[in-house]
Short mmCIF file of C-alpha atoms in Angstrom, two decimals:
data_model
loop_
_atom_site.label_atom_id
_atom_site.label_comp_id
_atom_site.label_asym_id
_atom_site.label_seq_id
_atom_site.Cartn_x
_atom_site.Cartn_y
_atom_site.Cartn_z
CA MET A 30 20.30 -11.92 -15.99
CA LYS A 31 17.40 -9.46 -15.93
CA THR A 32 14.10 -10.61 -17.40
CA ARG A 33 12.61 -8.49 -20.16
CA LYS A 34 9.76 -6.24 -19.05
CA ASP A 35 6.28 -6.94 -20.39
CA TYR A 36 4.82 -4.24 -22.66
CA THR A 37 1.79 -6.20 -23.90
CA PHE A 38 -1.72 -4.75 -23.70
CA ASP A 39 -4.94 -4.57 -25.70
CA THR A 40 -8.16 -2.73 -24.75
CA THR A 41 -7.06 -2.60 -21.09
CA ILE A 42 -3.64 -2.35 -19.49
CA SER A 43 -2.55 -4.11 -16.29
CA PRO A 44 -0.87 -2.21 -13.44
CA GLU A 45 2.38 -4.08 -14.04
CA VAL A 46 2.53 -3.23 -17.76
CA LEU A 47 1.52 0.39 -17.07
CA LYS A 48 4.35 0.75 -14.55
CA ASN A 49 6.78 -0.81 -17.01
CA TYR A 50 5.92 1.86 -19.56
CA LEU A 51 6.13 4.71 -17.04
CA SER A 52 9.50 3.46 -15.83
CA ARG A 53 10.91 4.00 -19.33
CA SER A 54 9.28 7.34 -20.06
CA VAL A 55 10.70 10.58 -21.43
CA THR A 56 9.25 14.02 -22.12
CA ALA A 57 9.82 14.90 -25.77
CA GLY A 58 7.93 18.12 -26.39
CA ASP A 59 6.91 18.70 -30.04
CA LEU A 60 9.05 15.81 -31.24
CA TYR A 61 6.99 15.78 -34.44
CA LYS A 62 8.68 19.05 -35.43
CA SER A 63 12.23 18.08 -34.47
CA GLU A 64 14.97 19.02 -36.93
CA THR A 65 17.16 16.21 -35.57
CA LEU A 66 14.58 13.44 -35.70
CA MET A 67 16.87 10.75 -37.12
CA ASP A 68 19.27 11.22 -34.22
CA ASP A 69 16.35 11.47 -31.78
CA ILE A 70 15.09 8.07 -32.91
CA ARG A 71 18.60 6.63 -32.55
CA VAL A 72 18.74 7.78 -28.92
CA LEU A 73 15.21 6.59 -28.12
CA LEU A 74 15.97 3.11 -29.39
CA ASP A 75 19.41 2.94 -27.78
CA LEU A 76 18.05 3.93 -24.36
CA GLY A 77 15.07 1.59 -24.61
CA VAL A 78 12.44 4.32 -24.25
CA LYS A 79 8.90 2.92 -24.26
CA PHE A 80 6.78 5.99 -23.47
CA ILE A 81 7.35 9.25 -25.36
CA GLY A 82 5.50 12.04 -23.57
CA ARG A 83 4.23 15.26 -25.22
CA ALA A 84 5.44 14.13 -28.65
CA SER A 85 2.74 16.20 -30.33
CA GLY A 86 0.23 18.86 -29.36
CA VAL A 87 -0.76 22.43 -30.01
CA TRP A 88 -0.62 25.49 -27.77
CA PHE A 89 -0.49 28.34 -30.28
CA MET A 90 -1.94 27.21 -33.62
CA THR A 91 1.00 28.31 -35.76
CA MET A 92 0.40 25.95 -38.69
CA ASP A 93 -2.53 24.60 -40.67
CA ASP A 94 -4.33 21.98 -38.60
CA GLU A 95 -4.23 19.35 -41.33
CA GLU A 96 -0.49 19.85 -41.73
CA HIS A 97 -0.10 19.46 -37.96
CA PHE A 98 -1.93 16.14 -37.92
CA ALA A 99 -0.09 14.91 -41.02
CA MET A 100 3.27 15.59 -39.35
CA SER A 101 2.01 14.03 -36.11
CA LYS A 102 0.96 10.88 -37.93
CA ALA A 103 4.26 10.68 -39.81
CA LEU A 104 6.13 10.71 -36.49
CA CYS A 105 4.07 7.78 -35.18
CA GLU A 106 4.69 5.80 -38.34
CA LYS A 107 8.46 6.37 -38.18
CA ILE A 108 8.66 5.41 -34.50
CA HIS A 109 6.40 2.37 -34.73
CA LYS A 110 8.28 1.08 -37.77
CA LYS A 111 11.31 0.83 -35.47
CA ASP A 112 9.50 -0.33 -32.30
CA ALA A 113 5.78 -1.13 -32.40
CA GLU A 114 5.59 -1.34 -28.59
CA ILE A 115 6.37 2.34 -27.99
CA ILE A 116 3.51 4.53 -26.74
CA LEU A 117 3.50 8.10 -28.07
CA GLN A 118 1.60 10.76 -26.16
CA ALA A 119 -0.09 13.84 -27.61
CA CYS A 120 -1.45 16.82 -25.68
CA VAL A 121 -4.86 18.49 -25.50
CA PHE A 122 -4.07 21.62 -23.54
CA GLU A 123 -6.13 24.03 -21.43
CA ALA A 124 -5.88 26.75 -24.06
CA VAL A 125 -7.86 27.70 -27.15
CA PHE A 126 -7.07 30.43 -29.66
CA ASN A 127 -8.94 32.34 -32.37
CA GLU A 128 -7.35 30.25 -35.13
CA LEU A 129 -9.68 27.38 -34.27
CA ASN A 130 -12.52 29.41 -35.82
CA ALA A 131 -11.14 28.22 -39.17
CA VAL A 132 -11.25 24.52 -38.26
CA LYS A 133 -14.22 22.72 -39.78
CA ILE A 134 -16.23 20.41 -37.51
CA PRO A 135 -16.27 16.88 -38.98
CA ALA A 136 -19.60 15.07 -39.32
CA TYR A 137 -18.55 12.35 -36.86
CA VAL A 138 -18.20 14.93 -34.06
CA PHE A 139 -21.79 16.13 -34.49
CA GLU A 140 -22.92 12.51 -34.57
CA ALA A 141 -21.03 11.64 -31.38
CA PHE A 142 -22.78 14.48 -29.54
CA GLY A 143 -26.21 13.62 -30.93
CA LEU A 144 -26.43 16.83 -32.96
CA PRO A 145 -27.57 17.38 -36.54
CA GLU A 146 -24.69 17.83 -38.95
CA GLU A 147 -23.88 21.43 -39.89
CA GLU A 148 -21.52 23.00 -42.39
CA ARG A 149 -19.59 25.16 -39.93
CA CYS A 150 -16.34 25.64 -38.07
CA PHE A 151 -15.69 25.60 -34.34
CA CYS A 152 -16.56 28.82 -32.50
CA ILE A 153 -14.24 30.04 -29.76
CA ASP A 154 -16.86 32.42 -28.35
CA ASP A 155 -18.97 29.40 -27.46
CA MET A 156 -16.05 27.75 -25.63
CA LEU A 157 -14.79 30.43 -23.23
CA PHE A 158 -16.01 31.02 -19.70
CA PRO A 159 -19.09 33.30 -19.88
CA GLU A 160 -18.18 34.85 -16.52
CA ALA A 161 -14.83 35.98 -17.99
CA PRO A 162 -12.87 35.44 -14.74
CA LYS A 163 -9.61 37.31 -14.49
CA GLY A 164 -6.84 35.52 -16.34
CA PHE A 165 -9.19 33.12 -18.14
CA ILE A 166 -9.74 35.32 -21.20
CA TRP A 167 -6.74 36.49 -23.23
CA LYS A 168 -7.73 39.64 -25.10
CA ASP A 169 -7.96 39.22 -28.87
CA GLU A 170 -6.21 35.83 -28.64
CA GLY A 171 -8.17 33.16 -26.81
CA GLY A 172 -8.38 31.76 -23.32
CA ILE A 173 -9.11 28.77 -21.14
CA PRO A 174 -12.05 26.71 -22.46
CA ASP A 175 -15.04 25.97 -20.23
CA LEU A 176 -15.68 22.23 -20.40
CA ASN A 177 -19.15 22.84 -19.02
CA ARG A 178 -20.00 24.18 -22.50
CA ASN A 179 -20.82 21.81 -25.33
CA GLU A 180 -18.62 23.54 -27.91
CA ALA A 181 -15.56 23.13 -25.71
CA ARG A 182 -16.27 19.44 -25.20
CA MET A 183 -16.69 18.99 -28.96
CA TRP A 184 -13.29 20.63 -29.48
CA PHE A 185 -11.60 18.36 -26.93
CA TYR A 186 -13.25 15.31 -28.49
CA TYR A 187 -12.13 16.39 -31.96
CA ARG A 188 -8.49 16.88 -30.89
CA ALA A 189 -8.39 13.60 -28.96
CA THR A 190 -9.88 11.50 -31.75
CA ARG A 191 -7.62 13.01 -34.41
CA TYR A 192 -4.55 12.05 -32.37
CA ILE A 193 -5.92 8.54 -31.84
CA ASP A 194 -6.32 8.24 -35.62
CA CYS A 195 -2.67 9.34 -36.02
CA GLY A 196 -1.47 6.44 -33.85
CA TYR A 197 -1.10 8.08 -30.42
CA GLU A 198 -2.02 5.85 -27.49
CA ALA A 199 -1.78 8.39 -24.67
CA LEU A 200 -3.14 11.91 -24.18
CA HIS A 201 -1.98 14.52 -21.68
CA MET A 202 -5.05 16.61 -20.88
CA GLY A 203 -3.31 19.66 -19.44
CA GLN A 204 -4.45 21.44 -16.29
CA ILE A 205 -7.75 19.68 -15.70
CA HIS A 206 -8.79 21.77 -12.70
CA LEU A 207 -8.77 25.01 -14.70
CA TYR A 208 -11.07 24.15 -17.57
CA THR A 209 -13.50 22.14 -15.42
CA ALA A 210 -14.17 24.96 -12.93
CA ASN A 211 -17.84 25.19 -13.97
CA ASP A 212 -18.42 21.45 -14.24
CA THR A 213 -19.52 20.67 -10.69
CA GLY A 214 -18.52 17.16 -9.75
CA MET A 215 -16.96 16.81 -13.23
CA GLN A 216 -20.05 15.00 -14.51
CA LYS A 217 -19.69 16.29 -18.08
CA THR A 218 -15.95 15.71 -17.99
CA TYR A 219 -16.45 12.05 -17.13
CA GLN A 220 -18.97 11.72 -19.97
CA LEU A 221 -16.53 13.29 -22.44
CA PHE A 222 -13.61 11.12 -21.39
CA ASP A 223 -15.82 8.02 -21.63
CA MET A 224 -16.65 9.06 -25.21
CA ILE A 225 -12.94 9.39 -26.01
CA ARG A 226 -12.25 5.97 -24.53
CA ARG A 227 -15.08 4.36 -26.52
CA TYR A 228 -13.64 5.88 -29.69
CA ALA A 229 -10.24 4.43 -28.81
CA GLU A 230 -11.69 0.96 -28.25
CA LYS A 231 -12.69 0.92 -31.92
CA ASN A 232 -9.94 3.00 -33.53
CA ALA A 233 -6.73 3.00 -31.45
CA ARG A 234 -3.75 0.82 -32.39
CA ARG A 235 -4.27 -1.44 -29.38
CA HIS A 236 -7.85 -0.36 -28.66
CA LYS A 237 -6.76 1.73 -25.71
CA ILE A 238 -6.04 5.39 -24.94
CA LEU A 239 -4.21 6.32 -21.73
CA LEU A 240 -5.34 9.62 -20.22
CA ASP A 241 -3.47 11.74 -17.69
CA ALA A 242 -3.33 15.40 -16.59
CA HIS A 243 -1.53 17.60 -14.09
CA THR A 244 -3.48 16.46 -11.06
CA HIS A 245 -3.19 14.39 -7.92
CA GLY A 246 -6.33 12.63 -9.06
CA VAL A 247 -10.06 12.97 -9.65
CA SER A 248 -12.38 10.40 -8.08
CA VAL A 249 -16.18 10.23 -8.17
CA ASN A 250 -17.67 7.48 -5.99
CA GLY A 251 -14.28 5.76 -6.06
CA ARG A 252 -14.06 5.73 -9.87
CA LEU A 253 -10.93 7.48 -11.13
CA LEU A 254 -11.01 9.83 -14.12
CA PHE A 255 -7.43 9.07 -15.25
CA ASP A 256 -5.38 5.96 -15.97
CA TYR A 257 -2.42 7.49 -14.12
CA HIS A 258 -1.51 10.96 -12.91
CA ALA A 259 1.22 13.47 -13.72
CA MET A 260 2.74 16.39 -11.89
CA PRO A 261 5.79 18.63 -11.92
CA PHE A 262 8.41 18.64 -9.18
CA THR A 263 8.53 21.12 -6.31
CA ARG A 264 11.81 22.60 -5.11
CA PHE A 265 13.44 24.42 -2.21
CA PRO A 266 16.54 26.58 -2.88
CA LEU A 267 19.76 26.08 -0.94
CA LEU A 268 20.98 29.53 0.10
CA ASP A 269 24.19 28.36 1.77
CA ARG A 270 25.86 27.42 -1.52
CA GLU A 271 27.52 29.69 -4.06
CA ASP A 272 25.77 28.14 -7.06
CA ASP A 273 22.03 28.07 -7.79
CA ALA A 274 21.55 24.82 -5.91
CA LEU A 275 18.18 23.39 -4.90
CA VAL A 276 16.60 20.25 -3.51
CA LEU A 277 13.32 18.57 -4.35
CA VAL A 278 10.43 18.59 -1.88
CA ARG A 279 8.21 15.61 -1.22
CA GLU A 280 4.54 16.05 -2.11
CA GLY A 281 3.48 13.58 -4.80
CA PHE A 282 0.18 12.19 -3.46
CA SER A 283 -1.65 10.21 -6.16
CA GLU A 284 -5.33 9.41 -5.62
CA GLY A 285 -6.32 5.77 -5.38
CA GLY A 286 -9.55 4.03 -6.34
CA THR A 287 -10.89 2.06 -9.28
CA ASN A 288 -8.76 2.61 -12.37
CA PRO A 289 -10.46 3.00 -15.80
CA ASN A 290 -8.84 -0.34 -16.67
CA GLY A 291 -10.90 -2.12 -14.01
CA TRP A 292 -8.32 -2.74 -11.30
CA SER A 293 -8.03 -0.90 -8.00
CA ALA A 294 -5.18 0.36 -5.84
CA ASP A 295 -4.74 2.63 -2.82
CA VAL A 296 -2.30 4.79 -4.79
CA MET A 297 -2.16 5.13 -8.57
CA PRO A 298 1.09 5.19 -10.56
CA TYR A 299 2.15 8.64 -11.70
CA LEU A 300 4.81 10.55 -13.60
CA MET A 301 6.90 13.45 -12.34
CA GLU A 302 8.63 15.81 -14.76
CA TYR A 303 10.66 18.98 -15.13
CA ASP A 304 7.91 21.32 -16.30
CA ASN A 305 8.14 24.43 -18.49
CA TRP A 306 6.03 27.58 -18.46
CA GLY A 307 8.09 30.46 -19.80
CA GLY A 308 11.81 29.91 -19.45
CA LYS A 309 13.42 32.84 -17.65
CA MET A 310 11.52 35.00 -15.17
CA ALA A 311 13.62 38.16 -15.73
CA ASP A 312 16.02 39.45 -18.35
CA ASP A 313 18.53 40.79 -15.82
CA PHE A 314 19.05 38.87 -12.58
CA SER A 315 21.38 41.59 -11.27
CA GLU A 316 18.27 43.59 -10.34
CA PHE A 317 17.47 41.04 -7.62
CA THR A 318 19.21 39.87 -4.48
CA LYS A 319 20.24 36.25 -4.25
CA ASN A 320 17.44 35.57 -1.77
CA GLU A 321 14.84 37.20 -4.06
CA ARG A 322 15.94 35.23 -7.08
CA ALA A 323 16.12 31.98 -5.11
CA PHE A 324 12.36 32.04 -4.62
CA MET A 325 11.49 33.12 -8.17
CA ASP A 326 10.38 29.66 -9.27
CA TRP A 327 13.67 27.74 -9.81
CA TRP A 328 16.27 30.47 -9.24
CA GLY A 329 14.59 32.71 -11.79
CA TYR A 330 13.84 29.98 -14.35
CA ASP A 331 11.11 27.46 -14.99
CA GLN A 332 12.13 23.90 -14.17
CA ILE A 333 13.62 22.78 -17.47
CA GLY A 334 15.16 26.24 -17.96
CA TRP A 335 17.06 25.95 -14.67
CA PHE A 336 18.16 22.42 -15.51
CA ALA A 337 19.38 23.30 -19.01
CA ASN A 338 21.37 26.29 -17.73
CA GLN A 339 23.41 24.15 -15.34
CA SER A 340 26.83 22.80 -16.28
CA GLU A 341 26.96 19.36 -17.88
CA GLU A 342 28.39 17.95 -14.64
CA ASN A 343 25.56 19.46 -12.58
CA ARG A 344 22.93 18.24 -15.05
CA ASN A 345 24.23 14.69 -14.79
CA ARG A 346 24.32 14.92 -11.02
CA PHE A 347 20.78 16.31 -10.84
CA LEU A 348 19.41 13.62 -13.16
CA GLU A 349 20.81 10.95 -10.86
CA TYR A 350 19.55 12.81 -7.80
CA THR A 351 16.04 13.16 -9.27
CA TYR A 352 15.91 9.51 -10.30
CA LYS A 353 16.88 8.27 -6.83
CA TRP A 354 14.85 10.94 -5.02
CA THR A 355 11.69 9.89 -6.88
CA ALA A 356 12.19 6.21 -6.08
CA VAL A 357 12.79 6.88 -2.38
CA ASN A 358 10.17 9.56 -1.71
CA ASN A 359 7.34 8.51 -4.01
CA THR A 360 7.40 4.76 -4.50
CA ASN A 361 4.48 4.86 -6.95
CA ALA A 362 6.01 7.66 -9.04
CA TYR A 363 8.32 7.47 -12.03
CA PHE A 364 10.72 10.14 -13.28
CA GLU A 365 9.74 11.20 -16.80
CA VAL A 366 13.24 11.99 -18.05
CA PRO A 367 13.60 15.22 -20.07
CA PHE A 368 14.40 14.31 -23.67
CA ARG A 369 13.29 17.40 -25.61
CA ARG A 370 11.80 20.46 -23.92
CA MET A 371 11.23 24.03 -25.05
CA LEU A 372 13.47 26.56 -23.27
CA SER A 373 11.71 29.76 -24.42
CA SER A 374 13.51 32.76 -22.88
CA ALA A 375 15.90 30.41 -21.04
CA ALA A 376 17.70 29.49 -24.28
CA VAL A 377 21.30 28.41 -23.71
CA VAL A 378 24.21 29.84 -25.73
CA LYS A 379 26.36 26.91 -26.91
CA ARG A 380 28.98 26.02 -29.51
CA ARG A 381 27.61 23.84 -32.27
CA ALA A 382 29.17 20.40 -32.58
CA ASP A 383 29.09 20.51 -36.38
CA ASN A 384 30.92 23.75 -37.16
CA GLY A 385 31.96 25.26 -33.83
CA ALA A 386 29.83 28.38 -34.31
CA VAL A 387 28.15 29.98 -31.31
CA ASP A 388 24.37 29.41 -31.38
CA ARG A 389 21.31 29.51 -29.13
CA ALA A 390 19.76 26.21 -28.08
CA VAL A 391 16.03 26.95 -27.87
CA PHE A 392 15.27 23.33 -26.92
CA TYR A 393 16.92 21.14 -24.32
CA GLN A 394 17.86 17.88 -26.05
CA LEU A 395 19.24 14.89 -24.17
CA ASN A 396 21.20 13.72 -27.26
CA ASP A 397 24.97 13.70 -27.21
CA ALA A 398 26.27 16.71 -29.16
CA SER A 399 27.30 15.63 -32.66
CA ALA A 400 27.00 16.62 -36.30
CA SER A 401 23.56 14.94 -36.23
CA CYS A 402 22.46 16.93 -33.18
CA PRO A 403 24.76 19.98 -33.00
CA LEU A 404 23.15 21.52 -29.92
CA GLY A 405 22.67 18.37 -27.85
CA PHE A 406 23.24 18.55 -24.08
CA SER A 407 24.97 15.14 -23.88
CA GLN A 408 23.02 13.27 -21.21
CA GLU A 409 22.70 9.91 -22.99
CA LYS A 410 25.29 8.04 -20.93
CA THR A 411 23.82 9.18 -17.61
CA VAL A 412 20.27 8.10 -18.42
CA LYS A 413 21.41 4.81 -19.92
CA GLN A 414 23.35 4.04 -16.74
CA LEU A 415 20.44 4.95 -14.48
CA TRP A 416 18.01 2.76 -16.39
CA SER A 417 20.56 -0.04 -16.57
CA ASP A 418 20.95 -0.02 -12.79
CA GLY A 419 17.18 0.19 -12.25
CA ASP A 420 15.41 1.50 -9.19
CA ASP A 421 13.17 -1.41 -8.14
CA GLU A 422 15.59 -2.55 -5.44
CA LEU A 423 15.98 1.02 -4.18
CA ARG A 424 12.20 1.39 -3.91
CA GLN A 425 11.94 -1.84 -1.94
CA LYS A 426 14.85 -1.16 0.42
CA ALA A 427 14.52 2.57 1.02
CA GLY A 428 11.13 3.76 -0.23
CA ASN A 429 9.28 5.97 2.25
CA PRO A 430 5.66 5.02 3.02
CA MET A 431 2.93 6.99 1.26
CA HIS A 432 0.78 7.50 4.33
CA LEU A 433 -0.20 11.09 5.10
CA LEU A 434 -0.90 12.61 8.48
CA GLN A 435 -4.63 12.56 9.15
CA TYR A 436 -6.15 16.00 8.85
CA GLY A 437 -9.59 14.64 8.05
CA ALA A 438 -11.36 14.04 4.71
CA HIS A 439 -10.03 10.48 4.53
CA GLU A 440 -12.19 8.56 2.04
CA THR A 441 -14.75 11.40 2.14
CA PHE A 442 -17.06 12.01 -0.82
CA ASP A 443 -19.36 14.92 -1.61
CA PRO A 444 -22.88 13.51 -1.07
CA ALA A 445 -24.40 15.49 -3.95
CA THR A 446 -21.94 14.51 -6.68
CA GLY A 447 -19.86 11.64 -5.32
CA TYR A 448 -16.70 13.68 -5.94
CA LYS A 449 -13.86 12.58 -3.65
CA LEU A 450 -12.59 15.37 -1.42
CA PRO A 451 -8.83 15.89 -1.17
CA GLU A 452 -7.06 15.00 2.06
CA LYS A 453 -4.54 17.78 1.64
CA ILE A 454 -5.42 21.47 1.41
CA VAL A 455 -2.75 24.08 2.18
CA VAL A 456 -3.11 27.82 2.75
CA TYR A 457 0.09 29.61 1.86
CA GLY A 458 1.59 33.04 1.18
CA SER A 459 3.71 35.72 2.82
CA PHE A 460 2.05 35.15 6.21
CA GLN A 461 3.68 31.71 6.57
CA SER A 462 6.94 32.89 8.15
CA GLN A 463 4.82 34.44 10.94
CA VAL A 464 3.70 30.94 11.94
CA GLY A 465 7.04 29.14 11.58
CA ALA A 466 6.71 27.99 7.98
CA VAL A 467 8.52 28.94 4.78
CA ASP A 468 6.84 31.80 2.92
CA HIS A 469 4.96 30.86 -0.25
CA ASP A 470 5.30 27.13 0.39
CA SER A 471 2.18 25.56 -1.12
CA ASN A 472 3.21 22.15 0.19
CA SER A 473 3.74 23.13 3.84
CA GLU A 474 2.49 20.76 6.51
CA ILE A 475 2.60 23.61 9.02
CA THR A 476 -0.17 25.53 7.25
CA ARG A 477 -2.16 22.51 6.14
CA MET A 478 -5.91 22.94 6.70
CA TYR A 479 -8.16 20.65 8.73
CA TYR A 480 -11.32 19.12 7.32
CA VAL A 481 -14.31 19.99 9.55
CA GLY A 482 -17.14 18.44 7.51
CA ASP A 483 -19.59 19.75 4.92
CA ASN A 484 -16.90 20.22 2.23
CA THR A 485 -15.14 22.71 4.53
CA TYR A 486 -11.49 23.06 5.54
CA THR A 487 -10.21 25.55 8.11
CA LEU A 488 -7.00 26.70 9.73
CA SER A 489 -6.53 29.33 12.45
CA VAL A 490 -3.18 30.99 13.11
CA VAL A 491 -1.81 33.68 15.39
CA LEU A 492 0.20 36.43 13.65
CA PRO A 493 2.48 38.16 16.16
CA TYR A 494 3.14 41.27 14.06
CA PRO A 495 0.76 43.61 12.21
CA GLY A 496 1.07 43.91 8.46
CA THR A 497 -0.39 43.14 5.06
CA TYR A 498 0.04 39.53 4.01
CA SER A 499 -0.69 37.56 0.86
CA TYR A 500 -2.46 34.20 0.79
CA ALA A 501 -3.99 31.59 -1.46
CA VAL A 502 -5.27 28.05 -1.05
CA SER A 503 -3.57 25.14 -2.79
CA THR A 504 -5.55 21.96 -3.33
CA TYR A 505 -3.50 18.81 -2.75
CA GLY A 506 -0.54 21.04 -1.89
CA THR A 507 0.49 21.90 -5.44
CA LEU A 508 0.15 24.87 -7.76
CA SER A 509 -1.96 23.27 -10.47
CA ALA A 510 -5.14 24.74 -8.97
CA THR A 511 -4.97 27.61 -6.48
CA TYR A 512 -7.81 29.75 -5.14
CA CYS A 513 -8.19 33.08 -3.37
CA SER A 514 -10.30 36.00 -4.63
CA ASP A 515 -13.00 34.11 -6.55
CA ARG A 516 -14.10 30.55 -7.19
CA PHE A 517 -12.02 30.12 -10.35
CA PRO A 518 -8.72 28.26 -10.07
CA ARG A 519 -5.44 29.62 -11.36
CA SER A 520 -2.16 27.89 -11.95
CA GLY A 521 1.09 29.11 -10.45
CA SER A 522 2.40 30.95 -7.43
CA SER A 523 1.33 34.46 -8.51
CA ASN A 524 -2.34 33.89 -7.75
CA LYS A 525 -2.74 35.48 -4.31
CA ALA A 526 -5.02 37.89 -2.46
CA SER A 527 -4.11 39.86 0.65
CA PHE A 528 -5.40 40.72 4.11
CA THR A 529 -4.22 43.22 6.75
CA THR A 530 -3.81 42.84 10.49
CA GLU A 531 -3.59 46.05 12.52
CA LYS A 532 -2.64 44.68 15.91
CA GLU A 533 -0.02 42.38 17.37
CA ASN A 534 -0.96 38.77 18.11
CA THR A 535 -3.98 38.78 15.80
CA VAL A 536 -5.91 35.54 15.32
CA VAL A 537 -6.73 34.84 11.67
CA LYS A 538 -9.02 32.06 10.47
CA PHE A 539 -8.85 30.74 6.91
CA THR A 540 -11.82 28.81 5.51
CA PHE A 541 -12.03 26.96 2.20
CA ILE A 542 -15.18 25.23 0.88
CA PHE A 543 -13.98 22.72 -1.66
CA MET A 544 -17.00 22.09 -3.90
CA GLU A 545 -17.75 25.81 -4.04
CA ASN A 546 -14.08 26.79 -4.39
CA SER A 547 -14.70 29.67 -1.99
CA THR A 548 -11.97 31.12 0.23
CA THR A 549 -12.50 33.48 3.18
CA VAL A 550 -10.21 35.13 5.69
CA GLU A 551 -11.66 36.15 9.05
CA ILE A 552 -9.80 38.48 11.43
CA ILE A 553 -10.84 37.28 14.88
#
C-alpha cells in the first residue's frame, strides 16, 4: 500500500514537499475563465492534482483589471473549498500593454517602494526599454518591460501582490532573461522578489509564495532567485516516418545552490511543459516540403498545437512517452501535464459531445468529452494511469546522471556582481551542418562554447564551403534567451544574424561575453 504524499508547508517548503507538488502538476492556462469549470474541478480532484499551473494571468488586458482579479479570486475559493492543499499558480508575464495606463496605483505600492503617495495610474512609457531594442517595443501596443526601471518593478509588485491576495501561492514570472537585460547582475530583480516574498509571509494563505520562470536558474553568490525552475521541451523531428513524428531532446539543466527556502542542492527541482506561443506557423503547409516543415518548431506548430492536432491514440502515446522520458533523462524534473492550453491558430475541428455539431476547439482540454465538456480531448484515463503507476522507481532504476561535460565555468561567479556564469553556452544556426551538427540546434554539444575566463566563451570552427550562414548564441542551450546582433536577448529560434565566408576551409571564431551579452564573429 502506497503511503500518502506530504503536502504540508508554512512560510517555507521542504524539498520533499516541493517535489510532491511538482509531481502532481498540470498546466491549466486561464482556468479562471473556463466555461467548463465544474467539469474541470471534477477532473482535477479525480486525478489528484496538487499544483495548477498558469491558472490565472494576463497577456493582453482584455477585461477590466478589477473584474480579472475578482474572477481569479473566485477560482481560488472554489478550488480550495474542495481541496485546501492545492497550490494555484498565476502569471506575471514579460509583456505590458497600453491598457495599464488606466490602472490606478494603490497606496501600499508607493509605500513599499518608499515613495510619497500620488493620485495617478501606472505609466507604460516609464516601463519600456529606453534604448528601444528591436522587438522589445510593439508599436502603439506595448512591449517588454525593463525591470531596471522603477515603474516596471512597481507594476510587477502590484500584479504579484494582487494574486497573493486572491489566494495564489505560486507565480510564474515569464521570460526572466528578457525583462532583466538592463539589470546587471539582477540586483534590482533580487530586491523586488524579496519584497514579494516578504509580502507573502504576511498575506499568503500559508505565508509562502513559490516563484519560477522560464530559466535554467539564476544564482548570485550561490543564492538562487527561484524556488524551482521551469522550461519547455525541445524536440527533434523524425523524417523517416510518414506521420509528423518527433522525439524529445535532453537538455534540462537546473541550477543548484541555496534555495530561497533555506536548503541547498546541486540541482534544483524543475517543471517541463508543452509550451505555446502562437499555434500554427503557416496557414497552408502545402507550400513547404516535409523537411522544411519538420524544422518549423514542432512540424509547423507550437508545442501544444502539435500535441492537440495528433490523433487520440498518438496523444496518449506521447503523454506516456513524455512522462517516462522526463523521469529517465532529467531525474530532478517533473512533467507538468497539459490540462488546459490555448491553441490559437492551431485550433482543432471536432464534433461536440453534446449535440454532435462540428466546432473548433480553441483550447486543448484534458477532460473526457461529454455534455459537461463537449470539446474535451479525452486524456483522463491515460494521466490517471501514469500517476497511479508513479515514476519514482523508474527514476531510481534508469535515471541518467545529471553531470555535464566540463567546458569550463564550473562554479564560476562574476567577481563584480556575484552572478553565477552558465556552464553551457551554445552557438547555433545554419552553419552547424558544416561542422557535423544539426542546423539550428540550440542544444548541440558539437557547437558548445568553451569558457576561457573573464566572462568569455569561445568556439572556433572550420567551414569547408563558402557561403552566408546564420548564427546566434543560446545561453544554457535553450531558446529562452538568445543573442546575436546586440546585447538584448530575444526568445525563439528566429533571432539570428549572419556572416559570410568567401573561401573554402575558412576558420571562424565565435566569442560571447556573458555579462555584457556581446557576440562577435571573427573570420580568421
